[in-house]
Coordinates of C-alpha atoms and ligand atoms in Angstrom, one line a residue:
X1 CA 160.4 112.8 175.6
X2 CA 162.0 114.6 172.7
X3 CA 166.0 116.8 173.0
X4 CA 166.9 118.9 170.3
X5 CA 171.1 118.9 170.3
X6 CA 172.3 122.1 169.7
X7 CA 173.8 123.0 166.3
X8 CA 177.4 122.7 166.7
X9 CA 176.6 118.7 168.0
X10 CA 179.1 116.7 165.8
X11 CA 178.1 113.1 164.2
X12 CA 179.3 110.7 167.0
X13 CA 178.9 113.2 169.6
X14 CA 174.8 112.9 169.0
X15 CA 175.0 108.7 168.2
X16 CA 177.0 108.5 171.5
X17 CA 174.1 110.6 173.2
X18 CA 171.0 108.8 171.5
X19 CA 172.7 105.4 173.1
X20 CA 173.4 106.6 176.5
X21 CA 169.5 106.9 176.6
X22 CA 168.2 104.6 175.0
X23 CA 166.6 107.2 171.6
X24 CA 166.7 107.6 168.6
X25 CA 168.1 109.6 166.5
X26 CA 166.8 111.9 164.0
X27 CA 168.0 114.3 161.6
X28 CA 164.9 115.6 160.3
X29 CA 165.5 118.9 158.0
X30 CA 166.5 121.4 160.7
X31 CA 168.3 119.7 163.5
X32 CA 169.5 116.1 165.0
X33 CA 167.5 115.1 167.9
X34 CA 167.1 112.0 169.9
X35 CA 163.3 110.7 171.1
X36 CA 163.2 108.3 173.6
X37 CA 160.0 106.6 174.7
X38 CA 160.7 107.9 178.8
X39 CA 158.5 109.9 179.8
X40 CA 160.6 112.3 182.1
X41 CA 162.9 114.8 181.7
X42 CA 165.6 112.4 182.5
X43 CA 169.4 112.5 180.5
X44 CA 172.9 112.4 182.3
X45 CA 174.1 115.3 183.5
X46 CA 176.9 114.9 181.2
X47 CA 174.4 115.9 178.4
X48 CA 173.8 119.3 179.5
X49 CA 176.0 121.3 177.0
X50 CA 174.7 119.7 173.9
X51 CA 170.9 120.4 174.8
X52 CA 169.2 122.8 173.1
X53 CA 165.2 122.3 174.2
X54 CA 163.9 119.5 175.8
X55 CA 160.1 118.2 175.8
X56 CA 158.6 116.1 177.8
X57 CA 155.6 114.0 176.0
X58 CA 153.3 112.9 178.4
X59 CA 152.1 110.4 175.7
X60 CA 153.1 107.8 172.7
X61 CA 152.8 111.2 170.3
X62 CA 156.4 112.7 170.3
X63 CA 156.8 114.2 166.7
X64 CA 153.1 113.9 165.9
X65 CA 151.8 116.1 169.1
X66 CA 150.3 119.4 169.0
X67 CA 152.5 119.3 173.3
X68 CA 155.7 119.4 171.2
X69 CA 154.4 121.5 167.5
X70 CA 151.4 123.7 168.2
X71 CA 150.5 124.8 164.9
X72 CA 149.4 121.9 162.1
X73 CA 152.7 121.3 160.5
X74 CA 152.8 122.7 156.7
X75 CA 153.2 119.8 154.0
X76 CA 154.2 122.0 150.5
X77 CA 153.2 119.7 147.3
X78 CA 155.1 121.6 144.9
X79 CA 153.3 124.8 145.0
X80 CA 150.2 123.8 146.6
X81 CA 150.4 124.1 150.7
X82 CA 147.8 122.4 153.0
X83 CA 148.3 123.2 156.7
X84 CA 150.8 125.8 158.2
X85 CA 149.3 129.1 157.8
X86 CA 147.3 127.8 154.6
X87 CA 143.6 127.7 154.7
X88 CA 143.2 125.4 152.1
X89 CA 141.1 122.1 152.2
X90 CA 143.1 119.8 149.1
X91 CA 140.0 118.3 147.2
X92 CA 142.2 115.2 146.0
X93 CA 140.1 113.1 143.1
X94 CA 140.1 110.4 140.9
X95 CA 139.9 106.5 139.6
X96 CA 140.2 104.4 142.2
X97 CA 142.6 102.3 139.3
X98 CA 144.0 103.7 136.2
X99 CA 142.6 102.1 134.2
X100 CA 143.5 103.1 130.2
X101 CA 145.1 106.6 128.7
X102 CA 141.8 107.7 127.7
X103 CA 140.1 106.9 131.4
X104 CA 143.0 109.0 132.9
X105 CA 142.8 112.0 129.8
X106 CA 139.1 112.4 131.1
X107 CA 139.3 112.4 134.6
X108 CA 142.3 115.1 134.1
X109 CA 139.9 117.2 131.7
X110 CA 137.5 117.4 134.7
X111 CA 140.1 118.7 137.0
X112 CA 140.9 121.1 134.9
X113 CA 137.5 122.0 134.2
X114 CA 136.9 122.7 137.9
X115 CA 140.2 124.4 138.9
X116 CA 141.7 121.8 140.6
X117 CA 145.4 120.7 141.0
X118 CA 145.6 117.1 142.4
X119 CA 144.7 113.9 140.7
X120 CA 144.6 110.3 142.3
X121 CA 145.0 107.5 141.0
X122 CA 145.6 103.6 141.9
X123 CA 148.5 101.8 139.9
X124 CA 149.5 98.6 142.4
X125 CA 146.3 97.7 144.1
X126 CA 146.2 96.0 147.1
X127 CA 143.0 93.8 146.3
X128 CA 141.4 91.6 148.6
X129 CA 140.7 88.5 145.8
X130 CA 144.3 88.2 143.8
X131 CA 142.0 87.2 140.9
X132 CA 140.9 90.3 141.0
X133 CA 142.4 94.1 138.5
X134 CA 145.7 94.0 140.8
X135 CA 146.5 97.1 138.7
X136 CA 148.6 98.7 135.1
X137 CA 152.1 98.4 137.6
X138 CA 154.5 100.8 136.6
X139 CA 152.7 101.3 132.7
X140 CA 150.4 103.5 135.2
X141 CA 153.1 105.2 136.7
X142 CA 154.6 106.3 133.4
X143 CA 150.9 107.3 132.2
X144 CA 150.7 109.2 135.4
X145 CA 153.4 111.2 135.2
X146 CA 152.8 111.9 131.3
X147 CA 149.2 113.9 132.6
X148 CA 151.4 115.6 135.1
X149 CA 153.7 116.8 132.0
X150 CA 150.9 117.9 129.8
X151 CA 148.9 119.1 132.9
X152 CA 150.6 120.1 135.5
X153 CA 149.0 118.3 138.2
X154 CA 150.4 116.9 141.3
X155 CA 149.9 113.5 141.2
X156 CA 149.3 111.3 143.9
X157 CA 149.2 106.7 143.4
X158 CA 150.4 104.1 146.6
X159 CA 152.6 101.6 147.3
X160 CA 151.1 98.4 148.1
X161 CA 155.0 97.0 148.8
X162 CA 158.5 98.8 149.9
X163 CA 160.0 98.1 145.9
X164 CA 157.4 99.8 144.7
X165 CA 158.6 103.2 146.8
X166 CA 161.6 103.9 144.1
X167 CA 159.1 103.8 141.6
X168 CA 156.1 105.8 142.8
X169 CA 158.5 108.3 143.8
X170 CA 160.3 109.2 140.1
X171 CA 156.2 109.5 138.8
X172 CA 154.6 110.9 141.2
X173 CA 154.5 113.9 144.0
X174 CA 152.3 112.4 146.9
X175 CA 152.7 109.3 148.2
X176 CA 150.1 106.8 149.1
X177 CA 150.6 104.5 151.9
X178 CA 147.0 102.3 151.6
X179 CA 144.7 101.4 155.0
X180 CA 146.2 97.7 154.7
X181 CA 149.7 98.5 154.4
X182 CA 150.2 100.9 157.9
X183 CA 151.3 98.4 159.0
X184 CA 154.1 97.5 157.0
X185 CA 156.9 98.6 158.3
X186 CA 159.2 98.1 155.0
X187 CA 156.7 100.8 153.5
X188 CA 157.1 103.3 156.6
X189 CA 160.5 102.6 156.8
X190 CA 161.3 103.6 153.0
X191 CA 159.0 106.2 152.4
X192 CA 160.4 107.9 155.7
X193 CA 163.7 108.2 154.1
X194 CA 162.4 110.5 151.4
X195 CA 161.0 113.8 152.1
X196 CA 158.3 113.8 149.5
X197 CA 154.5 114.2 151.2
X198 CA 153.5 110.4 152.4
X199 CA 149.6 110.4 152.7
X200 CA 149.2 107.6 155.7
X201 CA 146.0 105.9 155.4
X202 CA 144.6 104.8 158.8
X203 CA 144.3 100.2 159.1
X204 CA 140.4 99.6 159.2
X205 CA 141.0 97.9 162.4
X206 CA 144.0 100.0 163.9
X207 CA 142.9 102.4 166.6
X208 CA 143.9 106.0 166.4
X209 CA 146.9 105.6 169.0
X210 CA 148.5 102.5 166.6
X211 CA 147.8 105.6 163.4
X212 CA 149.6 107.8 164.8
X213 CA 152.4 105.2 165.8
X214 CA 152.7 104.4 162.1
X215 CA 153.2 107.8 161.2
X216 CA 155.8 108.3 164.2
X217 CA 157.6 106.1 162.7
X218 CA 158.1 107.4 159.2
X219 CA 158.7 110.8 161.2
X220 CA 161.1 109.0 162.9
X221 CA 163.1 107.8 159.8
X222 CA 163.3 112.2 159.3
X223 CA 160.5 112.4 156.8
X224 CA 158.3 115.2 158.6
X225 CA 155.9 115.5 155.2
X226 CA 153.1 112.7 156.7
X227 CA 149.3 114.0 155.9
X228 CA 147.1 111.5 157.7
X229 CA 143.5 110.0 156.1
X230 CA 141.0 109.3 157.7
X231 CA 138.9 106.7 155.4
X232 CA 136.5 104.7 157.9
X233 CA 137.3 101.5 159.7
X234 CA 135.6 98.1 160.7
X235 CA 132.6 97.9 163.3
X236 CA 129.3 95.8 163.6
X237 CA 127.3 97.6 160.7
X238 CA 127.0 96.0 157.4
X239 CA 125.0 98.3 155.4
X240 CA 127.8 100.7 155.0
X241 CA 131.5 99.2 153.4
X242 CA 133.3 100.1 156.4
X243 CA 132.6 103.3 159.5
X244 CA 133.8 106.6 159.0
X245 CA 135.4 107.7 162.2
X246 CA 134.7 111.4 162.5
X247 CA 135.1 111.4 166.6
X248 CA 138.6 110.3 165.7
X249 CA 139.4 112.4 163.2
X250 CA 137.7 115.3 166.3
X251 CA 141.1 113.4 168.4
X252 CA 143.6 113.4 166.0
X253 CA 143.0 117.5 165.1
X254 CA 143.1 117.8 169.0
X255 CA 146.2 115.8 170.4
X256 CA 148.4 116.0 166.9
X257 CA 150.1 118.2 164.9
X258 CA 149.4 116.7 161.7
X259 CA 147.3 117.6 158.4
X260 CA 144.3 115.7 157.9
X261 CA 142.5 114.1 154.9
X262 CA 139.2 112.4 154.8
X263 CA 138.5 109.2 152.2
X264 CA 134.7 109.1 152.3
X265 CA 134.2 106.9 148.8
X266 CA 136.0 104.1 150.3
X267 CA 134.1 104.6 154.0
X268 CA 131.5 104.9 152.3
X269 CA 131.5 102.3 149.5
X270 CA 128.2 103.9 147.7
X271 CA 128.4 106.2 145.9
X272 CA 124.7 107.6 146.9
X273 CA 126.3 109.0 149.9
X274 CA 129.8 110.2 149.4
X275 CA 128.5 113.6 148.8
X276 CA 126.6 113.8 151.9
X277 CA 129.1 113.0 153.8
X278 CA 131.5 114.4 152.1
X279 CA 129.7 117.7 153.0
X280 CA 129.9 116.8 156.6
X281 CA 133.1 115.9 156.7
X282 CA 134.1 119.3 154.9
X283 CA 132.0 121.3 157.6
X284 CA 134.6 119.7 160.1
X285 CA 137.5 122.0 158.5
X286 CA 139.5 119.8 157.8
X287 CA 143.0 119.7 155.3
X288 CA 141.4 117.6 152.3
X289 CA 139.2 115.4 151.1
X290 CA 140.2 111.8 148.6
X291 CA 137.6 111.3 146.2
X292 CA 136.7 108.4 143.8
X293 CA 135.9 109.5 140.3
X294 CA 135.3 107.4 137.1
X295 CA 134.1 109.2 133.9
X296 CA 131.8 105.7 133.8
X297 CA 131.9 103.9 137.2
X298 CA 129.7 100.8 136.5
X299 CA 132.3 99.6 134.2
X300 CA 135.5 100.2 137.0
X301 CA 137.7 97.5 137.8
X302 CA 138.3 98.3 141.1
X303 CA 136.0 99.8 143.3
X304 CA 132.9 100.6 141.0
X305 CA 130.2 100.8 143.5
X306 CA 131.9 103.9 145.0
X307 CA 132.8 106.3 142.7
X308 CA 130.8 108.9 141.4
X309 CA 130.5 110.4 137.8
X310 CA 131.4 113.3 136.7
X311 CA 128.2 114.7 137.1
X312 CA 127.5 113.8 140.4
X313 CA 131.1 114.5 141.3
X314 CA 130.7 118.3 139.5
X315 CA 127.3 118.5 141.4
X316 CA 128.6 117.3 144.9
X317 CA 131.8 120.4 144.4
X318 CA 130.2 123.4 144.1
X319 CA 128.0 122.2 147.0
X320 CA 131.3 122.5 149.2
X321 CA 132.2 125.7 148.3
X322 CA 130.5 127.3 150.8
X323 CA 130.3 124.6 153.4
X324 CA 133.9 125.3 153.5
X325 CA 133.6 129.0 153.4
X326 CA 131.8 128.9 156.3
X327 CA 134.2 127.0 158.2
X328 CA 136.9 129.6 157.2
X329 CA 138.9 126.9 154.2
X330 CA 139.1 127.4 150.7
X331 CA 138.7 124.6 148.8
X332 CA 140.9 124.3 146.4
Ligands
LIG401 C1 142.3 103.0 147.1 O1 142.4 104.3 148.3 O2 142.0 103.1 146.5 C2 142.2 101.9 148.8 C3 142.7 100.6 148.1 O3 142.7 102.0 149.9 P1 142.3 102.2 151.1 O4 143.8 101.7 151.1 O5 142.1 102.9 152.2 O6 141.5 100.6 151.6
LIG402 MN1 139.6 102.5 145.9

């Protein structure tokens, strides 16, 4: 159950009320609200004077539920909007890892040429092996921030550890939480205390309920600017890197109020399949895409097999525009 408290409710009273129903008191942008795990509309009689509105929610999805907010939430990344009243499908692209100033400048020039707004590159890489390239860390973030100043792009990069949150916030515009970090409650809570948009990737071994509940962790700290990212789950199939769960995307569109971005690069794992898969995703009318591109994928220091070279990316990009239009979306 979600309880909206009247504006006049002071902090102490709000705390007491939350304690009485064993709920969580949340200060979001507009009001004080209490969320409880109870599915029934049961609160003590003494609450009446403080309550503005209540919402009975049947599932474990609460703040992210369409039964709570019918329309997809608007997430604003500076001057760019997804969800809300916008019809935008946001193309986010860039290399898996930032590797050098030259490499990222080449990527920035590709975005500029195509009129794109959002550059992504990893600085703290969650690699499977401790002996692989781990990313340029803070040095990489500073290079990204220089690119932001020079080109005016929005920047997205990931946090691998809660101790990275402050730096990533300082130098970027969207905080990415990677698939392996989806269960990291330190990161979820820390990013929940901010108001920068958070792109939350689905853990490759998590079901949809666990995924949405991870989003609830962020939102329940007060940050409602959450974007969900489906990036493929592990199935019995080994010919592709993961299996992109498009049925899950339909579920998320139906039952949650959060914008949804699809990452076809990590799902497929091989560049040959990325353009087709991306076209299929765009036809579903989604809020955005995350595609890895690199000036010379063969030399990439991480995820070399799946990154598109610039020719491949440009070709795919132009093929997406009419598909977007056919589902009343605008590729930005
Ligand atoms: C990435 O975005 O480069 C990445 C490591 O993705 P994921 O967390 O989905 O594996
Ligand atoms: Mn990658």
